Short mmCIF file of N, CA and C in Angstrom, two decimals:
data_model
loop_
_atom_site.label_atom_id
_atom_site.label_comp_id
_atom_site.label_asym_id
_atom_site.label_seq_id
_atom_site.Cartn_x
_atom_site.Cartn_y
_atom_site.Cartn_z
N UNK A 12 73.43 170.41 138.94
CA UNK A 12 72.59 169.78 139.95
C UNK A 12 71.15 169.75 139.44
N UNK A 13 70.47 168.68 139.76
CA UNK A 13 69.09 168.51 139.32
C UNK A 13 68.15 169.35 140.17
N UNK A 14 67.18 169.95 139.53
CA UNK A 14 66.16 170.73 140.22
C UNK A 14 65.08 169.77 140.71
N UNK A 15 65.15 169.34 141.98
CA UNK A 15 64.21 168.36 142.49
C UNK A 15 62.81 168.94 142.66
N UNK A 16 62.69 170.25 142.71
CA UNK A 16 61.38 170.86 142.83
C UNK A 16 60.62 170.79 141.50
N UNK A 17 61.36 170.67 140.42
CA UNK A 17 60.75 170.69 139.10
C UNK A 17 61.34 169.58 138.24
N UNK A 18 61.12 168.31 138.60
CA UNK A 18 61.72 167.23 137.82
C UNK A 18 61.13 167.17 136.42
N UNK A 19 61.94 166.68 135.49
CA UNK A 19 61.44 166.57 134.12
C UNK A 19 60.62 165.29 133.97
N UNK A 20 59.76 165.31 133.00
CA UNK A 20 58.99 164.11 132.64
C UNK A 20 59.54 163.61 131.31
N UNK A 21 59.75 162.32 131.24
CA UNK A 21 60.19 161.73 129.99
C UNK A 21 58.99 161.69 129.05
N UNK A 22 59.17 162.19 127.87
CA UNK A 22 58.08 162.27 126.91
C UNK A 22 58.21 161.23 125.81
N UNK A 23 57.70 161.55 124.63
CA UNK A 23 57.68 160.59 123.53
C UNK A 23 59.06 160.21 123.01
N UNK A 24 60.08 160.99 123.34
CA UNK A 24 61.43 160.66 122.89
C UNK A 24 62.18 159.77 123.86
N UNK A 25 61.53 159.34 124.94
CA UNK A 25 62.20 158.52 125.94
C UNK A 25 62.64 157.19 125.34
N UNK A 26 63.75 156.71 125.86
CA UNK A 26 64.25 155.41 125.43
C UNK A 26 63.54 154.28 126.15
N UNK A 27 63.55 153.12 125.52
CA UNK A 27 62.99 151.91 126.11
C UNK A 27 64.13 151.04 126.63
N UNK A 28 63.83 150.23 127.61
CA UNK A 28 64.80 149.31 128.19
C UNK A 28 64.14 147.96 128.33
N UNK A 29 64.86 146.92 127.93
CA UNK A 29 64.33 145.58 128.17
C UNK A 29 65.50 144.65 128.48
N UNK A 30 65.19 143.64 129.26
CA UNK A 30 66.16 142.62 129.64
C UNK A 30 66.36 141.68 128.47
N UNK A 31 67.61 141.37 128.17
CA UNK A 31 67.95 140.37 127.16
C UNK A 31 69.02 139.46 127.77
N UNK A 32 69.25 138.34 127.15
CA UNK A 32 70.25 137.43 127.68
C UNK A 32 71.61 138.12 127.75
N UNK A 33 72.21 138.09 128.92
CA UNK A 33 73.54 138.68 129.09
C UNK A 33 73.56 140.17 129.33
N UNK A 34 72.39 140.80 129.47
CA UNK A 34 72.40 142.24 129.72
C UNK A 34 71.08 142.92 129.45
N UNK A 35 71.16 144.04 128.76
CA UNK A 35 70.01 144.92 128.54
C UNK A 35 70.05 145.44 127.12
N UNK A 36 68.88 145.80 126.63
CA UNK A 36 68.78 146.44 125.33
C UNK A 36 68.07 147.77 125.51
N UNK A 37 68.74 148.84 125.10
CA UNK A 37 68.18 150.18 125.11
C UNK A 37 67.76 150.52 123.69
N UNK A 38 66.65 151.21 123.55
CA UNK A 38 66.14 151.52 122.21
C UNK A 38 65.57 152.95 122.19
N UNK A 39 65.98 153.69 121.17
CA UNK A 39 65.44 155.02 120.91
C UNK A 39 65.01 155.08 119.46
N UNK A 40 63.93 155.80 119.19
CA UNK A 40 63.48 156.04 117.82
C UNK A 40 63.25 157.53 117.64
N UNK A 41 63.64 158.02 116.48
CA UNK A 41 63.46 159.43 116.14
C UNK A 41 63.04 159.55 114.69
N UNK A 42 62.25 160.54 114.42
CA UNK A 42 61.97 160.92 113.02
C UNK A 42 62.74 162.21 112.79
N UNK A 43 63.73 162.14 111.92
CA UNK A 43 64.57 163.30 111.63
C UNK A 43 64.12 163.92 110.32
N UNK A 44 64.29 165.22 110.22
CA UNK A 44 63.79 165.94 109.04
C UNK A 44 64.78 165.91 107.87
N UNK A 45 65.84 165.12 107.99
CA UNK A 45 66.87 165.06 106.97
C UNK A 45 66.88 163.71 106.26
N UNK A 46 67.46 163.69 105.07
CA UNK A 46 67.55 162.47 104.27
C UNK A 46 68.47 161.45 104.95
N UNK A 47 68.32 160.16 104.61
CA UNK A 47 69.24 159.16 105.16
C UNK A 47 70.71 159.48 104.87
N UNK A 48 70.99 160.11 103.75
CA UNK A 48 72.37 160.47 103.42
C UNK A 48 72.93 161.47 104.43
N UNK A 49 72.12 162.45 104.81
CA UNK A 49 72.58 163.43 105.80
C UNK A 49 72.67 162.82 107.19
N UNK A 50 71.75 161.95 107.54
CA UNK A 50 71.81 161.27 108.84
C UNK A 50 73.05 160.39 108.89
N UNK A 51 73.33 159.69 107.81
CA UNK A 51 74.52 158.85 107.73
C UNK A 51 75.79 159.67 107.98
N UNK A 52 75.84 160.86 107.37
CA UNK A 52 77.00 161.74 107.56
C UNK A 52 77.15 162.11 109.04
N UNK A 53 76.03 162.38 109.72
CA UNK A 53 76.10 162.74 111.14
C UNK A 53 76.58 161.57 112.00
N UNK A 54 76.29 160.34 111.57
CA UNK A 54 76.66 159.16 112.36
C UNK A 54 78.05 158.62 112.06
N UNK A 55 78.58 158.92 110.87
CA UNK A 55 79.78 158.19 110.42
C UNK A 55 80.95 159.05 109.98
N UNK A 56 80.86 160.37 110.14
CA UNK A 56 81.99 161.21 109.74
C UNK A 56 82.47 162.04 110.93
N UNK A 57 83.76 162.40 110.95
CA UNK A 57 84.26 163.21 112.06
C UNK A 57 83.50 164.53 112.22
N UNK A 58 83.20 165.20 111.09
CA UNK A 58 82.51 166.50 111.19
C UNK A 58 81.07 166.32 111.68
N UNK A 59 80.41 165.25 111.29
CA UNK A 59 79.05 164.99 111.76
C UNK A 59 79.03 164.61 113.22
N UNK A 60 79.87 163.66 113.63
CA UNK A 60 79.90 163.21 115.03
C UNK A 60 80.28 164.33 115.99
N UNK A 61 81.16 165.22 115.56
CA UNK A 61 81.58 166.33 116.43
C UNK A 61 80.43 167.27 116.76
N UNK A 62 79.40 167.29 115.93
CA UNK A 62 78.27 168.20 116.16
C UNK A 62 77.34 167.73 117.28
N UNK A 63 77.32 166.42 117.58
CA UNK A 63 76.32 165.94 118.52
C UNK A 63 76.83 164.90 119.52
N UNK A 64 77.92 164.23 119.22
CA UNK A 64 78.37 163.15 120.11
C UNK A 64 79.76 163.41 120.66
N UNK A 65 80.77 163.36 119.82
CA UNK A 65 82.16 163.49 120.27
C UNK A 65 83.06 163.76 119.08
N UNK A 66 84.24 164.29 119.36
CA UNK A 66 85.25 164.36 118.32
C UNK A 66 85.60 162.92 117.97
N UNK A 67 85.86 162.67 116.69
CA UNK A 67 86.04 161.27 116.29
C UNK A 67 87.12 161.12 115.23
N UNK A 68 87.79 159.98 115.32
CA UNK A 68 88.60 159.45 114.23
C UNK A 68 87.88 158.17 113.85
N UNK A 69 87.43 158.10 112.61
CA UNK A 69 86.58 156.97 112.24
C UNK A 69 86.91 156.45 110.85
N UNK A 70 86.92 155.14 110.75
CA UNK A 70 87.01 154.43 109.47
C UNK A 70 85.69 153.68 109.35
N UNK A 71 84.74 154.24 108.63
CA UNK A 71 83.37 153.71 108.58
C UNK A 71 83.27 152.51 107.65
N UNK A 72 83.96 151.45 108.04
CA UNK A 72 83.91 150.18 107.32
C UNK A 72 84.13 149.07 108.33
N UNK A 73 83.59 147.88 108.09
CA UNK A 73 83.73 146.79 109.05
C UNK A 73 85.20 146.55 109.41
N UNK A 74 85.46 146.47 110.72
CA UNK A 74 86.81 146.31 111.23
C UNK A 74 87.54 147.63 111.43
N UNK A 75 86.92 148.73 111.00
CA UNK A 75 87.55 150.04 111.15
C UNK A 75 87.47 150.55 112.59
N UNK A 76 88.29 151.51 112.89
CA UNK A 76 88.30 152.12 114.22
C UNK A 76 87.29 153.25 114.29
N UNK A 77 86.78 153.44 115.51
CA UNK A 77 85.88 154.56 115.79
C UNK A 77 86.30 155.09 117.16
N UNK A 78 87.30 155.96 117.16
CA UNK A 78 87.82 156.52 118.40
C UNK A 78 87.07 157.80 118.72
N UNK A 79 86.48 157.84 119.91
CA UNK A 79 85.67 158.98 120.32
C UNK A 79 86.36 159.72 121.46
N UNK A 80 86.32 161.05 121.38
CA UNK A 80 86.85 161.91 122.44
C UNK A 80 85.72 162.86 122.84
N UNK A 81 85.11 162.57 123.98
CA UNK A 81 83.98 163.36 124.46
C UNK A 81 84.47 164.69 125.00
N UNK A 82 83.84 165.79 124.54
CA UNK A 82 84.31 167.13 124.86
C UNK A 82 83.30 167.96 125.65
N UNK A 83 82.45 167.31 126.45
CA UNK A 83 81.53 168.08 127.27
C UNK A 83 82.36 168.95 128.23
N UNK A 84 81.74 170.00 128.78
CA UNK A 84 82.46 170.83 129.74
C UNK A 84 82.95 169.97 130.91
N UNK A 85 84.10 170.34 131.44
CA UNK A 85 84.67 169.63 132.59
C UNK A 85 83.67 169.62 133.74
N UNK A 86 83.54 168.48 134.40
CA UNK A 86 82.59 168.34 135.50
C UNK A 86 83.13 167.28 136.45
N UNK A 87 82.82 167.40 137.74
CA UNK A 87 83.27 166.40 138.71
C UNK A 87 82.81 165.00 138.31
N UNK A 88 81.61 164.89 137.75
CA UNK A 88 81.10 163.59 137.34
C UNK A 88 81.96 162.98 136.23
N UNK A 89 82.40 163.84 135.30
CA UNK A 89 83.24 163.38 134.19
C UNK A 89 84.36 164.39 133.97
N UNK A 90 85.44 164.25 134.77
CA UNK A 90 86.55 165.19 134.60
C UNK A 90 87.19 165.05 133.22
N UNK A 91 87.79 166.12 132.78
CA UNK A 91 88.40 166.14 131.45
C UNK A 91 89.77 165.48 131.49
N UNK A 92 89.75 164.16 131.66
CA UNK A 92 90.99 163.36 131.66
C UNK A 92 90.79 162.22 130.66
N UNK A 93 91.86 161.82 129.97
CA UNK A 93 91.72 160.83 128.90
C UNK A 93 91.02 159.54 129.33
N UNK A 94 91.28 159.03 130.50
CA UNK A 94 90.66 157.76 130.89
C UNK A 94 89.15 157.86 131.05
N UNK A 95 88.62 159.05 131.19
CA UNK A 95 87.17 159.24 131.29
C UNK A 95 86.56 159.72 129.98
N UNK A 96 87.35 160.34 129.12
CA UNK A 96 86.80 161.01 127.94
C UNK A 96 87.09 160.34 126.61
N UNK A 97 88.05 159.44 126.56
CA UNK A 97 88.44 158.85 125.28
C UNK A 97 88.11 157.36 125.28
N UNK A 98 87.51 156.90 124.19
CA UNK A 98 87.22 155.47 124.06
C UNK A 98 87.53 155.00 122.64
N UNK A 99 88.09 153.79 122.59
CA UNK A 99 88.40 153.15 121.32
C UNK A 99 87.31 152.13 121.03
N UNK A 100 86.67 152.27 119.90
CA UNK A 100 85.59 151.38 119.49
C UNK A 100 85.90 150.81 118.11
N UNK A 101 85.10 149.83 117.71
CA UNK A 101 85.29 149.18 116.42
C UNK A 101 84.00 149.23 115.62
N UNK A 102 84.12 149.53 114.34
CA UNK A 102 82.98 149.47 113.42
C UNK A 102 82.75 148.01 113.07
N UNK A 103 81.52 147.55 113.26
CA UNK A 103 81.18 146.16 112.98
C UNK A 103 80.46 145.99 111.65
N UNK A 104 79.63 146.96 111.29
CA UNK A 104 78.87 146.91 110.05
C UNK A 104 78.64 148.32 109.55
N UNK A 105 78.72 148.50 108.24
CA UNK A 105 78.48 149.83 107.65
C UNK A 105 77.84 149.64 106.28
N UNK A 106 76.51 149.73 106.25
CA UNK A 106 75.77 149.70 104.99
C UNK A 106 75.26 151.11 104.76
N UNK A 107 75.94 151.89 103.92
CA UNK A 107 75.60 153.31 103.79
C UNK A 107 74.11 153.58 103.64
N UNK A 108 73.68 154.54 104.43
CA UNK A 108 72.32 155.09 104.43
C UNK A 108 71.28 154.11 104.97
N UNK A 109 71.72 152.92 105.50
CA UNK A 109 70.78 151.92 105.99
C UNK A 109 71.08 151.46 107.41
N UNK A 110 72.32 151.01 107.66
CA UNK A 110 72.63 150.38 108.94
C UNK A 110 74.09 150.61 109.30
N UNK A 111 74.31 151.00 110.56
CA UNK A 111 75.65 151.24 111.07
C UNK A 111 75.73 150.62 112.46
N UNK A 112 76.75 149.79 112.67
CA UNK A 112 76.89 149.10 113.96
C UNK A 112 78.33 149.23 114.43
N UNK A 113 78.48 149.49 115.75
CA UNK A 113 79.81 149.65 116.32
C UNK A 113 79.79 149.31 117.80
N UNK A 114 80.97 149.04 118.33
CA UNK A 114 81.07 148.88 119.78
C UNK A 114 81.03 150.26 120.40
N UNK A 115 80.81 150.30 121.71
CA UNK A 115 80.70 151.59 122.41
C UNK A 115 81.25 151.45 123.82
N UNK A 116 81.88 152.52 124.28
CA UNK A 116 82.42 152.52 125.64
C UNK A 116 83.72 151.74 125.75
N UNK A 117 84.33 151.44 124.59
CA UNK A 117 85.57 150.67 124.61
C UNK A 117 85.36 149.24 125.05
N UNK A 118 84.11 148.75 124.99
CA UNK A 118 83.77 147.41 125.46
C UNK A 118 83.20 146.61 124.30
N UNK A 119 83.83 145.48 123.94
CA UNK A 119 83.32 144.71 122.80
C UNK A 119 81.94 144.11 123.02
N UNK A 120 81.49 144.03 124.28
CA UNK A 120 80.15 143.50 124.58
C UNK A 120 79.07 144.58 124.57
N UNK A 121 79.47 145.82 124.37
CA UNK A 121 78.54 146.94 124.27
C UNK A 121 78.44 147.30 122.79
N UNK A 122 77.29 147.00 122.18
CA UNK A 122 77.15 147.16 120.73
C UNK A 122 75.96 148.07 120.42
N UNK A 123 76.22 149.07 119.57
CA UNK A 123 75.20 150.02 119.15
C UNK A 123 74.88 149.77 117.68
N UNK A 124 73.59 149.68 117.38
CA UNK A 124 73.13 149.49 116.00
C UNK A 124 72.19 150.64 115.63
N UNK A 125 72.50 151.31 114.56
CA UNK A 125 71.68 152.39 114.01
C UNK A 125 71.02 151.88 112.74
N UNK A 126 69.70 152.03 112.64
CA UNK A 126 68.97 151.65 111.43
C UNK A 126 68.28 152.89 110.89
N UNK A 127 68.52 153.18 109.61
CA UNK A 127 67.96 154.35 108.94
C UNK A 127 66.94 153.87 107.90
N UNK A 128 65.75 154.41 107.97
CA UNK A 128 64.69 154.06 107.02
C UNK A 128 64.13 155.35 106.44
N UNK A 129 64.08 155.47 105.10
CA UNK A 129 63.47 156.68 104.52
C UNK A 129 62.05 156.86 105.03
N UNK A 130 61.69 158.11 105.32
CA UNK A 130 60.37 158.43 105.84
C UNK A 130 59.93 159.75 105.22
N UNK A 131 59.27 159.65 104.08
CA UNK A 131 58.87 160.87 103.36
C UNK A 131 60.12 161.64 102.97
N UNK A 132 60.18 162.91 103.38
CA UNK A 132 61.36 163.72 103.06
C UNK A 132 62.39 163.67 104.19
N UNK A 133 62.22 162.75 105.13
CA UNK A 133 63.13 162.61 106.26
C UNK A 133 63.59 161.17 106.45
N UNK A 134 63.94 160.86 107.70
CA UNK A 134 64.47 159.54 108.04
C UNK A 134 63.90 159.09 109.37
N UNK A 135 63.48 157.85 109.43
CA UNK A 135 63.13 157.22 110.71
C UNK A 135 64.41 156.53 111.18
N UNK A 136 64.88 156.95 112.35
CA UNK A 136 66.14 156.43 112.90
C UNK A 136 65.85 155.61 114.14
N UNK A 137 66.42 154.42 114.19
CA UNK A 137 66.31 153.57 115.37
C UNK A 137 67.71 153.29 115.90
N UNK A 138 67.90 153.52 117.18
CA UNK A 138 69.14 153.20 117.88
C UNK A 138 68.83 152.05 118.84
N UNK A 139 69.59 150.98 118.74
CA UNK A 139 69.51 149.87 119.69
C UNK A 139 70.89 149.68 120.27
N UNK A 140 71.00 149.79 121.59
CA UNK A 140 72.29 149.63 122.26
C UNK A 140 72.19 148.43 123.19
N UNK A 141 72.98 147.42 122.90
CA UNK A 141 73.06 146.23 123.76
C UNK A 141 74.09 146.52 124.84
N UNK A 142 73.61 146.61 126.06
CA UNK A 142 74.44 146.96 127.21
C UNK A 142 74.74 145.69 127.99
N UNK A 143 76.01 145.40 128.27
CA UNK A 143 76.34 144.17 128.99
C UNK A 143 75.87 144.19 130.44
N UNK A 144 75.69 143.02 131.00
CA UNK A 144 75.26 142.89 132.40
C UNK A 144 76.16 143.69 133.35
N UNK A 145 77.44 143.76 133.04
CA UNK A 145 78.38 144.48 133.91
C UNK A 145 78.08 145.98 133.99
N UNK A 146 77.25 146.48 133.10
CA UNK A 146 76.88 147.90 133.10
C UNK A 146 75.53 148.15 133.78
N UNK A 147 75.00 147.19 134.50
CA UNK A 147 73.66 147.33 135.10
C UNK A 147 73.52 148.62 135.89
N UNK A 148 74.53 148.98 136.65
CA UNK A 148 74.44 150.20 137.47
C UNK A 148 74.54 151.48 136.63
N UNK A 149 74.98 151.36 135.40
CA UNK A 149 75.16 152.53 134.54
C UNK A 149 74.01 152.75 133.56
N UNK A 150 72.98 151.90 133.60
CA UNK A 150 71.89 152.02 132.62
C UNK A 150 71.29 153.42 132.61
N UNK A 151 71.05 154.00 133.76
CA UNK A 151 70.45 155.34 133.80
C UNK A 151 71.37 156.37 133.14
N UNK A 152 72.67 156.20 133.30
CA UNK A 152 73.63 157.11 132.68
C UNK A 152 73.64 156.95 131.16
N UNK A 153 73.60 155.71 130.71
CA UNK A 153 73.63 155.45 129.27
C UNK A 153 72.34 155.95 128.61
N UNK A 154 71.21 155.66 129.22
CA UNK A 154 69.93 156.15 128.69
C UNK A 154 69.91 157.67 128.62
N UNK A 155 70.29 158.34 129.70
CA UNK A 155 70.25 159.81 129.70
C UNK A 155 71.29 160.39 128.74
N UNK A 156 72.44 159.71 128.60
CA UNK A 156 73.45 160.18 127.65
C UNK A 156 72.95 160.13 126.22
N UNK A 157 72.42 158.96 125.81
CA UNK A 157 71.89 158.87 124.45
C UNK A 157 70.74 159.86 124.24
N UNK A 158 69.86 159.95 125.23
CA UNK A 158 68.71 160.86 125.12
C UNK A 158 69.20 162.29 124.85
N UNK A 159 70.14 162.75 125.67
CA UNK A 159 70.61 164.14 125.54
C UNK A 159 71.40 164.33 124.24
N UNK A 160 72.27 163.40 123.92
CA UNK A 160 73.02 163.53 122.67
C UNK A 160 72.07 163.58 121.47
N UNK A 161 71.07 162.69 121.47
CA UNK A 161 70.17 162.62 120.32
C UNK A 161 69.27 163.84 120.20
N UNK A 162 69.14 164.63 121.25
CA UNK A 162 68.39 165.88 121.15
C UNK A 162 69.04 166.82 120.14
N UNK A 163 70.32 166.63 119.88
CA UNK A 163 71.02 167.48 118.92
C UNK A 163 71.25 166.83 117.57
N UNK A 164 70.76 165.62 117.38
CA UNK A 164 71.07 164.90 116.15
C UNK A 164 70.42 165.51 114.92
N UNK A 165 69.20 165.99 115.02
CA UNK A 165 68.56 166.60 113.86
C UNK A 165 69.37 167.80 113.37
N UNK A 166 69.80 168.65 114.29
CA UNK A 166 70.63 169.80 113.90
C UNK A 166 71.98 169.34 113.36
N UNK A 167 72.54 168.28 113.96
CA UNK A 167 73.84 167.79 113.52
C UNK A 167 73.80 167.30 112.08
N UNK A 168 72.64 166.85 111.63
CA UNK A 168 72.51 166.42 110.23
C UNK A 168 72.75 167.58 109.28
N UNK A 169 72.54 168.80 109.75
CA UNK A 169 72.86 170.01 109.00
C UNK A 169 74.18 170.62 109.42
N UNK A 170 74.99 169.82 110.15
CA UNK A 170 76.30 170.23 110.67
C UNK A 170 76.22 171.44 111.60
N UNK A 171 75.15 171.50 112.38
CA UNK A 171 75.00 172.52 113.42
C UNK A 171 75.28 171.84 114.75
N UNK A 172 76.16 172.44 115.55
CA UNK A 172 76.58 171.84 116.82
C UNK A 172 75.50 171.95 117.89
N UNK A 173 75.44 170.92 118.70
CA UNK A 173 74.52 170.85 119.84
C UNK A 173 75.35 170.96 121.11
N UNK A 174 75.02 171.92 121.96
CA UNK A 174 75.77 172.12 123.20
C UNK A 174 75.34 171.10 124.26
N UNK A 175 76.29 170.61 125.02
CA UNK A 175 76.02 169.69 126.13
C UNK A 175 75.63 170.51 127.35
N UNK A 176 74.63 170.04 128.08
CA UNK A 176 74.14 170.73 129.27
C UNK A 176 74.09 169.72 130.42
N UNK A 177 75.03 169.85 131.36
CA UNK A 177 75.08 168.90 132.47
C UNK A 177 73.79 168.90 133.29
N UNK A 178 73.18 170.06 133.52
CA UNK A 178 71.93 170.09 134.29
C UNK A 178 70.85 169.28 133.59
N UNK A 179 70.77 169.41 132.27
CA UNK A 179 69.80 168.63 131.50
C UNK A 179 70.09 167.14 131.65
N UNK A 180 71.37 166.75 131.54
CA UNK A 180 71.73 165.35 131.63
C UNK A 180 71.39 164.78 133.01
N UNK A 181 71.69 165.52 134.09
CA UNK A 181 71.37 165.05 135.44
C UNK A 181 69.85 164.91 135.62
N UNK A 182 69.08 165.83 135.07
CA UNK A 182 67.61 165.73 135.17
C UNK A 182 67.11 164.49 134.43
N UNK A 183 67.66 164.24 133.25
CA UNK A 183 67.29 163.03 132.50
C UNK A 183 67.72 161.78 133.27
N UNK A 184 68.91 161.80 133.83
CA UNK A 184 69.39 160.64 134.59
C UNK A 184 68.47 160.33 135.76
N UNK A 185 68.03 161.37 136.46
CA UNK A 185 67.11 161.15 137.59
C UNK A 185 65.79 160.56 137.11
N UNK A 186 65.29 161.05 135.98
CA UNK A 186 64.02 160.54 135.45
C UNK A 186 64.16 159.08 135.03
N UNK A 187 65.26 158.74 134.38
CA UNK A 187 65.48 157.33 133.99
C UNK A 187 65.71 156.45 135.22
N UNK A 188 66.41 156.96 136.22
CA UNK A 188 66.61 156.18 137.44
C UNK A 188 65.28 155.84 138.10
N UNK A 189 64.35 156.79 138.08
CA UNK A 189 63.02 156.54 138.63
C UNK A 189 62.30 155.45 137.84
N UNK A 190 62.39 155.51 136.52
CA UNK A 190 61.75 154.50 135.68
C UNK A 190 62.37 153.12 135.91
N UNK A 191 63.69 153.07 136.00
CA UNK A 191 64.38 151.79 136.22
C UNK A 191 63.99 151.23 137.58
N UNK A 192 63.93 152.09 138.58
CA UNK A 192 63.52 151.65 139.91
C UNK A 192 62.12 151.08 139.92
N UNK A 193 61.20 151.75 139.23
CA UNK A 193 59.82 151.26 139.17
C UNK A 193 59.75 149.93 138.43
N UNK A 194 60.53 149.79 137.34
CA UNK A 194 60.54 148.53 136.60
C UNK A 194 61.13 147.41 137.46
N UNK A 195 62.19 147.70 138.20
CA UNK A 195 62.81 146.69 139.07
C UNK A 195 61.84 146.25 140.16
N UNK A 196 61.11 147.21 140.73
CA UNK A 196 60.16 146.88 141.80
C UNK A 196 59.03 145.98 141.29
N UNK A 197 58.64 146.21 140.05
CA UNK A 197 57.53 145.41 139.49
C UNK A 197 58.03 144.17 138.75
N UNK A 198 59.34 144.12 138.46
CA UNK A 198 59.89 143.02 137.69
C UNK A 198 59.55 143.10 136.21
N UNK A 199 59.09 144.27 135.74
CA UNK A 199 58.65 144.43 134.36
C UNK A 199 59.67 145.22 133.55
N UNK A 200 60.43 144.52 132.72
CA UNK A 200 61.35 145.18 131.79
C UNK A 200 60.90 144.92 130.36
N UNK A 201 59.62 145.08 130.12
CA UNK A 201 59.09 144.87 128.77
C UNK A 201 59.49 146.03 127.88
N UNK A 202 59.17 145.92 126.62
CA UNK A 202 59.53 146.96 125.66
C UNK A 202 58.88 148.31 125.98
N UNK A 203 57.80 148.31 126.70
CA UNK A 203 57.09 149.57 126.90
C UNK A 203 57.20 150.10 128.32
N UNK A 204 58.31 149.79 129.01
CA UNK A 204 58.45 150.24 130.40
C UNK A 204 58.52 151.75 130.51
N UNK A 205 58.89 152.45 129.45
CA UNK A 205 58.94 153.91 129.49
C UNK A 205 57.72 154.51 128.83
N UNK A 206 56.60 153.91 129.06
CA UNK A 206 55.37 154.39 128.44
C UNK A 206 55.31 155.91 128.50
N UNK A 207 55.09 156.50 127.36
CA UNK A 207 55.12 157.97 127.23
C UNK A 207 53.94 158.54 127.96
#
């Protein structure tokens, strides 16, 4: 349950949301302290994905499968049943250490693109998730999910597991819902709606 007396503030790691034809585009950027090779391993291998996102069976090549099994603790919001926890996705593009694109949520209209750029001794990582119009009511969930998962991505690059925290996720969801509500009220879904 979210602590309404002490809501969180979205900081510099907050995702951006903007309206695009046919849906929405979510964007996150991170500077990770690991090389593009290590970030690639976290994004495209079963052992890497298990540390921060989900257990995975993955063929990291165009047309390959990317089956995810989310293993967060059982919760009323997301009970531990296959129809809520397992999704079949497809790898659309895989340019090692540069760009990885796949479907997400078992929906071919939901596409995630990861771009890796060397940044000194680390990597600048950009996540862009094209969310279909049919997911409009789930935007706050998707934003808070990526935000929370990505909090563990730097550690996952070193194959250190990141624990899921439902209280943290609900607090993030509430903060994103507030931002989405404010953007809807003003009609402003520009790139900087989540001004830090």
